[in-house]
C-alpha atoms as a printed R data frame, in Angstrom:
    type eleno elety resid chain resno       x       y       z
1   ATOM     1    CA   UNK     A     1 -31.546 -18.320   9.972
2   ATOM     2    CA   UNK     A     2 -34.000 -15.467  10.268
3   ATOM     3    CA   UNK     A     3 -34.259 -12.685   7.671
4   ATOM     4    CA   UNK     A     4 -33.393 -10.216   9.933
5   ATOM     5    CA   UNK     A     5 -30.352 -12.365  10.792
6   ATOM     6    CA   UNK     A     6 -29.102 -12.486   7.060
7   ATOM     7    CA   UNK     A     7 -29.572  -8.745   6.781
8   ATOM     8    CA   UNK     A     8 -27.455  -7.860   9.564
9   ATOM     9    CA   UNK     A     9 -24.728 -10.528   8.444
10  ATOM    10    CA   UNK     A    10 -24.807  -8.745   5.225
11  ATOM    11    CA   UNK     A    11 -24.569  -5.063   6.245
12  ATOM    12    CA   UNK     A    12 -21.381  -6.553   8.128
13  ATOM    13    CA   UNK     A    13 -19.878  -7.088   5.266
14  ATOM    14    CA   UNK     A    14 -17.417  -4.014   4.329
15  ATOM    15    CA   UNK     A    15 -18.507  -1.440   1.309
16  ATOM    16    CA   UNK     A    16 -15.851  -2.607  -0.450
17  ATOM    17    CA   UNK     A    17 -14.134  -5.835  -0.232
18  ATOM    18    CA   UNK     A    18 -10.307  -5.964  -1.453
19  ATOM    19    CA   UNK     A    19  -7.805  -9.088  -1.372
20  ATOM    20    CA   UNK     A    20  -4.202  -8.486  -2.088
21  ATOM    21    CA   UNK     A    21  -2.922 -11.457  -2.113
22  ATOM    22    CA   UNK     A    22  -4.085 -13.585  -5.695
23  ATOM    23    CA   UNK     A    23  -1.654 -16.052  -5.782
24  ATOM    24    CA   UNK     A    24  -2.688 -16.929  -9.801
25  ATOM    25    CA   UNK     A    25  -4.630 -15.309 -12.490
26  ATOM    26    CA   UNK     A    26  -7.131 -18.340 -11.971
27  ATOM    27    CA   UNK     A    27  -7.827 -17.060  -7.994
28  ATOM    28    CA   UNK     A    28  -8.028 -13.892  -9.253
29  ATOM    29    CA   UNK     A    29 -10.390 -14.444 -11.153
30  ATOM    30    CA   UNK     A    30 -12.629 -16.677  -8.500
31  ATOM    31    CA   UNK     A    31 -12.472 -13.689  -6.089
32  ATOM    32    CA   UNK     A    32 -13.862 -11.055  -8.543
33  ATOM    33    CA   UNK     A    33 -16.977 -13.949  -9.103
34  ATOM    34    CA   UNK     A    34 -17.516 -14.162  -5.126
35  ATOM    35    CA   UNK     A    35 -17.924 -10.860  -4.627
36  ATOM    36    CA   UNK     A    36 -14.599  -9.108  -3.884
37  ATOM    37    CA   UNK     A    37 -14.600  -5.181  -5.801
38  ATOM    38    CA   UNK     A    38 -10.865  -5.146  -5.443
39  ATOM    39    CA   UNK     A    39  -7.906  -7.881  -6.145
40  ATOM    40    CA   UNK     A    40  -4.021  -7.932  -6.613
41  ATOM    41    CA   UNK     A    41  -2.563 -10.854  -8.410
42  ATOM    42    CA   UNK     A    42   0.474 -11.414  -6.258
43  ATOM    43    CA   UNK     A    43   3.955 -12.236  -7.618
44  ATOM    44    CA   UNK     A    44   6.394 -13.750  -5.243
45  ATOM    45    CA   UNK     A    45  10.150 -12.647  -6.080
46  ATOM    46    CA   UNK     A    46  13.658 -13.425  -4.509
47  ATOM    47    CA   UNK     A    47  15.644 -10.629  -3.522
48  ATOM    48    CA   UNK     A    48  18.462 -11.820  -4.900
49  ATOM    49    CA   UNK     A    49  16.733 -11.792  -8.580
50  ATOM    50    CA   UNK     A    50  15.560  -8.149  -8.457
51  ATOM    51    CA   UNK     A    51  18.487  -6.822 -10.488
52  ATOM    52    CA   UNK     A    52  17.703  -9.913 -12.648
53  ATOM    53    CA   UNK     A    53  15.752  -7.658 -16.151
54  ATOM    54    CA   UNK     A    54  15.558 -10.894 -17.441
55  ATOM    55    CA   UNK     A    55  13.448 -12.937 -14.956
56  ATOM    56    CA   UNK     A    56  11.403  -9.121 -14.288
57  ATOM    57    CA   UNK     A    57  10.570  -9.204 -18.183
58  ATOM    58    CA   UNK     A    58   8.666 -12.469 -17.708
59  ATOM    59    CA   UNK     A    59   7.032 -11.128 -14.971
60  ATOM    60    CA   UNK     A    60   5.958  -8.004 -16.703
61  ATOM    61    CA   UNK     A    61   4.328 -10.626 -20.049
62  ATOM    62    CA   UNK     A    62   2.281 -12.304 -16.782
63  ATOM    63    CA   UNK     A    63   0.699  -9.728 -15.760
64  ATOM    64    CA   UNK     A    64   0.058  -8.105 -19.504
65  ATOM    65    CA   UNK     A    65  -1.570 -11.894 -19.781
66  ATOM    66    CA   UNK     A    66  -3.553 -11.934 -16.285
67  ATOM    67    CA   UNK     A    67  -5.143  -8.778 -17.231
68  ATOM    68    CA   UNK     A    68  -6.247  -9.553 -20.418
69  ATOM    69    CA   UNK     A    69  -8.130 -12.420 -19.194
70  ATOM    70    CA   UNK     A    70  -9.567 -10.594 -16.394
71  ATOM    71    CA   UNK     A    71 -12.914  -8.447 -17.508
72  ATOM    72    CA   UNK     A    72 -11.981  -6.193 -14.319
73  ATOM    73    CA   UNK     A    73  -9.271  -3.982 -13.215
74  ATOM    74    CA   UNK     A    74  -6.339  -6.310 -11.307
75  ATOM    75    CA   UNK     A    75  -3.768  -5.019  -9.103
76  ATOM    76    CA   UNK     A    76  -0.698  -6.199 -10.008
77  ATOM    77    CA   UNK     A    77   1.740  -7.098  -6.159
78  ATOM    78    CA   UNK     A    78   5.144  -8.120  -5.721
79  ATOM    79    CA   UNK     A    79   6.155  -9.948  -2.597
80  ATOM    80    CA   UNK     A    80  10.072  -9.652  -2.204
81  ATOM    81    CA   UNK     A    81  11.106 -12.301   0.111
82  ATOM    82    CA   UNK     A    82  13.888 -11.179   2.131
83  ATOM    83    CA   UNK     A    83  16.339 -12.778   4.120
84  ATOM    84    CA   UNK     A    84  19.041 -10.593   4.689
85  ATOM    85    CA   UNK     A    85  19.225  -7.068   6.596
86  ATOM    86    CA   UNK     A    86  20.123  -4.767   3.089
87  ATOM    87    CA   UNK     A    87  17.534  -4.281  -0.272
88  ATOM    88    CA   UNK     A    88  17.425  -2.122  -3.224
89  ATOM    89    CA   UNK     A    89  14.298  -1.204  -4.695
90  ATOM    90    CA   UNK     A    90  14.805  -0.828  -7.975
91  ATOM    91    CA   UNK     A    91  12.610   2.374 -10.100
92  ATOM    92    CA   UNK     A    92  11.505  -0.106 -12.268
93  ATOM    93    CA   UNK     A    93  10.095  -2.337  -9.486
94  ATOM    94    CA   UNK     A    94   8.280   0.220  -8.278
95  ATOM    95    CA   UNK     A    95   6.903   1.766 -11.378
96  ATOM    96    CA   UNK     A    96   5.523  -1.892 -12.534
97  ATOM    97    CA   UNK     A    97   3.424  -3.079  -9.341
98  ATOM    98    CA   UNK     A    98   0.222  -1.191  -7.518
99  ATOM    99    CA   UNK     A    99   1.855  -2.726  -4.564
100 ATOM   100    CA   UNK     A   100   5.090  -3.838  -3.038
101 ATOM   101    CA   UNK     A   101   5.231  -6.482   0.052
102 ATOM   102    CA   UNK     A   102   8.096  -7.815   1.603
103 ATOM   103    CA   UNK     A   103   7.802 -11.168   3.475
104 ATOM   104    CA   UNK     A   104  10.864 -11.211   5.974
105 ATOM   105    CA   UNK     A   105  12.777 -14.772   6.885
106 ATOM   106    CA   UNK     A   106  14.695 -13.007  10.025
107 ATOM   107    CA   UNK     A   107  14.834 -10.682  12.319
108 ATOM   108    CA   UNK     A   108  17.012  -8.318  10.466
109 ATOM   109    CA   UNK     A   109  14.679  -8.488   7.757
110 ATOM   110    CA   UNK     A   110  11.887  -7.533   9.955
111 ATOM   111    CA   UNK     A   111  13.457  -4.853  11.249
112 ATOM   112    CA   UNK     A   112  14.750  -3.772   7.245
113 ATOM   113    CA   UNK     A   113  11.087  -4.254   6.112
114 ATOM   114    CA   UNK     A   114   9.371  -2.156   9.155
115 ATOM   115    CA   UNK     A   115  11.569   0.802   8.179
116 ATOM   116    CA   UNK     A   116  11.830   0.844   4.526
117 ATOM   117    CA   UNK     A   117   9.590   3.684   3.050
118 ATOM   118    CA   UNK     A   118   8.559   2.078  -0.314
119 ATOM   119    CA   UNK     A   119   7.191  -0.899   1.208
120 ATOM   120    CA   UNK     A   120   3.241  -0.521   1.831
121 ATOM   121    CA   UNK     A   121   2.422  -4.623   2.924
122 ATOM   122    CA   UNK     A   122   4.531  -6.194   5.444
123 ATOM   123    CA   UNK     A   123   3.854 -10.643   5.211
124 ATOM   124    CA   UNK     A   124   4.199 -12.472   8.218
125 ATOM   125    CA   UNK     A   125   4.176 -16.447   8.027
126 ATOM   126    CA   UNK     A   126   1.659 -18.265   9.517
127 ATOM   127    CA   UNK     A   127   2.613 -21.758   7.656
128 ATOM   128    CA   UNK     A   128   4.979 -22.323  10.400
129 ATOM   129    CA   UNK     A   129   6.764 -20.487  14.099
130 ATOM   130    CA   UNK     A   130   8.335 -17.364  13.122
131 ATOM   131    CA   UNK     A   131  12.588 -17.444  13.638
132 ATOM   132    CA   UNK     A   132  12.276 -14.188  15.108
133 ATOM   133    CA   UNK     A   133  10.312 -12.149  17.710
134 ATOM   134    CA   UNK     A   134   7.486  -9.499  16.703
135 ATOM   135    CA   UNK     A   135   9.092  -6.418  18.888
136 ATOM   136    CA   UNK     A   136   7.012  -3.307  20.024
137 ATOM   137    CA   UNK     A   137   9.731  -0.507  18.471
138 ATOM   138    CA   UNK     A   138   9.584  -2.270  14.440
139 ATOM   139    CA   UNK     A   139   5.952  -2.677  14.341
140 ATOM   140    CA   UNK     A   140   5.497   1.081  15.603
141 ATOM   141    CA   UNK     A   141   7.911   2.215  13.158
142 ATOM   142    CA   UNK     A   142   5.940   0.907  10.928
143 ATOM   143    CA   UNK     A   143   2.781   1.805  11.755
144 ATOM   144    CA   UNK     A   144   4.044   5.529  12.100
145 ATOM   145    CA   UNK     A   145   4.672   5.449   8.130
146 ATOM   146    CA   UNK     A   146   1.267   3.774   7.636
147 ATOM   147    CA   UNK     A   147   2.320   0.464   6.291
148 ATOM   148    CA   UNK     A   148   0.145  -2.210   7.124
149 ATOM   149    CA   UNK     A   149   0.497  -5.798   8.135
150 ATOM   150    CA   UNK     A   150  -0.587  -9.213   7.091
151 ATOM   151    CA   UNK     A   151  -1.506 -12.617   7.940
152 ATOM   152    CA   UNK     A   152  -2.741 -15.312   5.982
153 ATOM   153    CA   UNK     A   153  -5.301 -17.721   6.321
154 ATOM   154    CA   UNK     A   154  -4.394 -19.832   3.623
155 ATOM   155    CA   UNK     A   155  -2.802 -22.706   5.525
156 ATOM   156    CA   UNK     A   156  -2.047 -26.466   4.977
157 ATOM   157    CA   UNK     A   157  -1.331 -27.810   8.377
158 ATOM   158    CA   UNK     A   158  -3.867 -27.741  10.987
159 ATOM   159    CA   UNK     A   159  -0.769 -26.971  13.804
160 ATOM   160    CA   UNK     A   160  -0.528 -23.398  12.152
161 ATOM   161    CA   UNK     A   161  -3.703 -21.725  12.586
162 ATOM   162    CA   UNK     A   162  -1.984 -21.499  16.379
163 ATOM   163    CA   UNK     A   163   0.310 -19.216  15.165
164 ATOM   164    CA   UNK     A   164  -2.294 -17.509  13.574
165 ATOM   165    CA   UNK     A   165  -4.443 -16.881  16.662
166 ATOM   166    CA   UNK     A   166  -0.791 -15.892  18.337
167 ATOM   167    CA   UNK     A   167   0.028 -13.640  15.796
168 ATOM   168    CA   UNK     A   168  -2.734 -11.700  15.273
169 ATOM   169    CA   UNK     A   169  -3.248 -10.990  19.004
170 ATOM   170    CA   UNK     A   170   0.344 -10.015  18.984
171 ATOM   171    CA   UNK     A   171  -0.662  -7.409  16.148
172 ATOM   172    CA   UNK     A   172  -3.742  -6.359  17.531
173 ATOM   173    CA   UNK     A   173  -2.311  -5.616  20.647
174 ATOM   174    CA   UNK     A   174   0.369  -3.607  19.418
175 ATOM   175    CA   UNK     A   175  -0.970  -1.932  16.382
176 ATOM   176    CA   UNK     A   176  -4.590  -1.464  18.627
177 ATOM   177    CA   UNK     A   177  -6.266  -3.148  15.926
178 ATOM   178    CA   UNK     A   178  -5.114  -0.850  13.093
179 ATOM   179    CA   UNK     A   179  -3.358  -1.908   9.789
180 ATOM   180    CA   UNK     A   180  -3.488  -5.315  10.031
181 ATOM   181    CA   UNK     A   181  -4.488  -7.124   6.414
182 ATOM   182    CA   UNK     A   182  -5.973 -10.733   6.540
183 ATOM   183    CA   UNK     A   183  -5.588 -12.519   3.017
184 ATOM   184    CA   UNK     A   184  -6.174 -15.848   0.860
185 ATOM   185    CA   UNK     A   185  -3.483 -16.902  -1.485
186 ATOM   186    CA   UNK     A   186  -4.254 -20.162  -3.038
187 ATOM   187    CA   UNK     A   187  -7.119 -20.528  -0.404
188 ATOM   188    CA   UNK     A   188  -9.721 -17.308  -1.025
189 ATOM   189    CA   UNK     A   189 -12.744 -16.860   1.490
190 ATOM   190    CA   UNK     A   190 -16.044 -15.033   0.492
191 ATOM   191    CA   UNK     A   191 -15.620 -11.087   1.639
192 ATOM   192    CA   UNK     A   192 -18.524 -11.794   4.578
193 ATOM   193    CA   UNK     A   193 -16.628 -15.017   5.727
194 ATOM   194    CA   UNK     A   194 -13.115 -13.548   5.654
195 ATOM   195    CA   UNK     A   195 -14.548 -10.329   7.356
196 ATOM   196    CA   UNK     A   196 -15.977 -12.593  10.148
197 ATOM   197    CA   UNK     A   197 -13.231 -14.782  10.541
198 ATOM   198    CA   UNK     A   198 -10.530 -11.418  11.248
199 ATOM   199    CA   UNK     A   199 -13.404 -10.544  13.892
200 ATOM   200    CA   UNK     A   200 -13.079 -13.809  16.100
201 ATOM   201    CA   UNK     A   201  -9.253 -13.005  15.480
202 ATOM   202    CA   UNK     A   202  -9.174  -9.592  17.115
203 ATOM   203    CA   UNK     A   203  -9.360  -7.114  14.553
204 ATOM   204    CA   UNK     A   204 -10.800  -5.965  11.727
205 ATOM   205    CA   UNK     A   205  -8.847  -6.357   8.155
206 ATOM   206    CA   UNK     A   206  -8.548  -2.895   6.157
207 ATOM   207    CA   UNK     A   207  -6.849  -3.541   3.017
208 ATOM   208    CA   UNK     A   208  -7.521  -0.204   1.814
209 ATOM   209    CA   UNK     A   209  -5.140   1.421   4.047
210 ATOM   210    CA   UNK     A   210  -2.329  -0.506   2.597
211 ATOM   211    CA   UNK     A   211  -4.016   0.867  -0.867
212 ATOM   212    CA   UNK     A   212  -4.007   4.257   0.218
213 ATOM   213    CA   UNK     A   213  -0.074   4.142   1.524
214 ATOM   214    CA   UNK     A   214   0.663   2.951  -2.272
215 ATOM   215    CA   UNK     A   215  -1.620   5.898  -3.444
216 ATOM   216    CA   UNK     A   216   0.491   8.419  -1.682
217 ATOM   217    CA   UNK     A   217   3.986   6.062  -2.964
218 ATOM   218    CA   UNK     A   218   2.761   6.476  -6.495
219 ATOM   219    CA   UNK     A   219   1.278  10.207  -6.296
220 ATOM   220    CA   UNK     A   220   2.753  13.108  -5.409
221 ATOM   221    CA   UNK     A   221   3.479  14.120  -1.797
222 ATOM   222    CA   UNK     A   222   1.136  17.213  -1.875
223 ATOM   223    CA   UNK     A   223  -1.979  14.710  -1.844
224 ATOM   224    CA   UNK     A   224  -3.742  14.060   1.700
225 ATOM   225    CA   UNK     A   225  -5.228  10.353   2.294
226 ATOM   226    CA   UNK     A   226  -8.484  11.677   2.832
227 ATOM   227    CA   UNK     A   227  -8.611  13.442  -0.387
228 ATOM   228    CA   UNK     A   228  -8.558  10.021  -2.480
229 ATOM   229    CA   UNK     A   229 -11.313   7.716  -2.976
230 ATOM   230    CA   UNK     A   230 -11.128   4.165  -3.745
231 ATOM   231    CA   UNK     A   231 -11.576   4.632  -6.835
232 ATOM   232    CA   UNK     A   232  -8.986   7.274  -7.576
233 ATOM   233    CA   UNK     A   233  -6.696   4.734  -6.102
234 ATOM   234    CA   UNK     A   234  -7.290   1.701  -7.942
235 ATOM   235    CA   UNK     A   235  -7.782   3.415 -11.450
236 ATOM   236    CA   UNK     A   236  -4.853   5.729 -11.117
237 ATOM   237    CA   UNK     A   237  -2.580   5.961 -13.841
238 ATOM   238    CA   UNK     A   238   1.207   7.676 -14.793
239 ATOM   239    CA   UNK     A   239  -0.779  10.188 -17.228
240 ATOM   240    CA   UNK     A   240  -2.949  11.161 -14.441
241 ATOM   241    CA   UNK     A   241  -0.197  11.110 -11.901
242 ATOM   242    CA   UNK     A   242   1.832  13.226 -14.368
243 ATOM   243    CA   UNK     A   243  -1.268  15.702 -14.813
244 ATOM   244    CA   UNK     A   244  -1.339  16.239 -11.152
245 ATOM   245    CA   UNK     A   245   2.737  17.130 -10.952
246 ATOM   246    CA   UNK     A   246   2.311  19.521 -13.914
247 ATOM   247    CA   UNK     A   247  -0.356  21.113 -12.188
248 ATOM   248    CA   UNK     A   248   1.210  21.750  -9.179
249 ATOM   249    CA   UNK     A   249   4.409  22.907 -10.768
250 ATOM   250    CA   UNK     A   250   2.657  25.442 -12.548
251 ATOM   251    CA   UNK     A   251   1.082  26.621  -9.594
252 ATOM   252    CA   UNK     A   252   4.356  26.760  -7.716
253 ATOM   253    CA   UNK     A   253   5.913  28.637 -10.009
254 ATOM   254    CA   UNK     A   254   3.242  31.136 -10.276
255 ATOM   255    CA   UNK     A   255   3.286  31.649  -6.225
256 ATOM   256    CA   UNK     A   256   7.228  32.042  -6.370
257 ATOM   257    CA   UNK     A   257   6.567  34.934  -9.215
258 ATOM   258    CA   UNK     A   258   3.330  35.915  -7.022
259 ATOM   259    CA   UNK     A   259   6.223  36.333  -3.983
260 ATOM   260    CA   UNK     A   260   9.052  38.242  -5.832
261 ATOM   261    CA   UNK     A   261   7.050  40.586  -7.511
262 ATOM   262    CA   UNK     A   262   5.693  41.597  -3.651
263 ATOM   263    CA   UNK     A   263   8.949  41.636  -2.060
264 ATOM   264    CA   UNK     A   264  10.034  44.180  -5.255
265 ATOM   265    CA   UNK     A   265   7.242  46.233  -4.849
266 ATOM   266    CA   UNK     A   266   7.968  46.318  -0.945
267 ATOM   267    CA   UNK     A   267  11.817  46.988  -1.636
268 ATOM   268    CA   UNK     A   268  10.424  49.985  -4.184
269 ATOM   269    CA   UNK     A   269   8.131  51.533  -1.748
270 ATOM   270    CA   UNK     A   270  10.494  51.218   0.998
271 ATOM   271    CA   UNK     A   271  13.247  53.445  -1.171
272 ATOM   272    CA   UNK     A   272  11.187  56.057  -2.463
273 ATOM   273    CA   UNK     A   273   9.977  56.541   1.044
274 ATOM   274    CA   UNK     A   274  13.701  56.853   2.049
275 ATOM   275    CA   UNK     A   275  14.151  59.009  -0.834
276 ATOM   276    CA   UNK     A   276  11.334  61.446  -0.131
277 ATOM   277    CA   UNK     A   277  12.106  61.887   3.335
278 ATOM   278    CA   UNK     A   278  16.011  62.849   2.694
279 ATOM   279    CA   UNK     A   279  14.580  65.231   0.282
């Protein structure tokens, strides 16, 4: 391979590389070493067991204990796998991950997952042939509330990287290319390999947006996309979160005093005006 050859294979590689799906602290840890700037350590949970505090609290002590080995900032993910058409996203769910996936079993759930607003990472199985059809109308709903997609390359039989190619044409072709997320899980690629291989599959993977739709979850509505770097994303915290709603409370308040004390002064006007011209 020529020089010029490696330089262009390494200005393909994105400004900054993300996976969000870390299946252990151990992965994690691997992806950080090969390059990746950003990484969630994901947590697969039953729907059943949300309302479970019990089985949550043990959650919550894994990821105090995968962060404290991990010399970078980790994302912390929770993948709800859901079977049935109804969930219940509980505060505390929300409040404790950067990110919440759902990975739907049926076609109810697929439809429940597409439309539910908290949800920023929608799995689809590539192990095995989906029980249920990839309509145009869910994956536009979803879209249209910016939650992304994702398919996985980390796969143990050889028969399934056919529903891979299937499934990400079926993606790319409905989503034009937009919001789809390829990830790892026990299996994590290099950021230039997995960036190539989502270019032979028809699209290219942008993790980020599914970043910035959990940005927007966690801060206040007022806050534009564009106005948040990747940084301010990652590194966000409550305190700053609760900084930001102070702010614009205070500044609300002061344009609803800013507005009565002109409509009193127009009302004021108005009567002397009547006044003097009875007079």
């Amino acid at each position: 391979i020529s020089a010029s050859e490696r330089t262009n294979k390494r200005s393909s590689r994105p400004e900054r590389s993300c996976e969000l799906c870390a299946r252990s602290a151990k992965i994690a840890k691997t992806a950080y070493e090969i390059g990746y700037d950003v990484v969630a350590l994901d947590f697969r949970i039953d729907a059943d067991k949300l309302s479970r505090t019990c089985e949550m609290n043990d959650i919550h002590l894994l990821i105090q204990s995968a962060r404290a080995k991990c010399a970078k900032k980790l994302l912390a993910r929770a993948t709800i796998i859901l079977e049935s058409s109804r969930i219940e996203l509980p505060r505390s769910l929300l409040k404790s991950f950067d990110l919440i996936a759902i990975c739907p079993k049926s076609e109810a759930a697929f439809k429940q997952a597409c439309t539910t607003n908290d949800v920023d990472i929608i799995t689809i199985e590539c192990s095995q042939q989906l029980p249920f059809a990839l309509h145009r109308a869910p994956l536009l709903a979803a879209r249209k509330r910016s939650a992304c997609f994702e398919l996985s390359y980390d796969m143990p039989q050889s028969t399934s990287k056919r529903h891979l190619v299937s499934l990400a044409a079926r993606l790319a072709d409905a989503c034009h290319g937009k919001g789809v997320i390829l990830s790892g899980g026990n299996q994590i690629l290099s950021p230039i390999k997995a960036h190539e291989l989502a270019e032979s599959l028809g699209f290219i993977s942008q993790p980020h947006l599914a970043l910035h739709h959990a940005a927007l979850r966690r801060r206040p509505t007022w806050i534009k996309p564009t106005d948040l770097g990747l940084d301010d994303i990652i590194f966000a915290d409550d305190e700053s979160i609760q900084k930001s709603r102070a702010s614009a409370e205070k500044s609300r308040r002061h344009q609803i005093k800013k507005r009565k004390r002109f409509l009193y002064e127009t009302q004021h006007h108005a009567t002397k005006r009547k006044e003097k011209k009875e007079s």
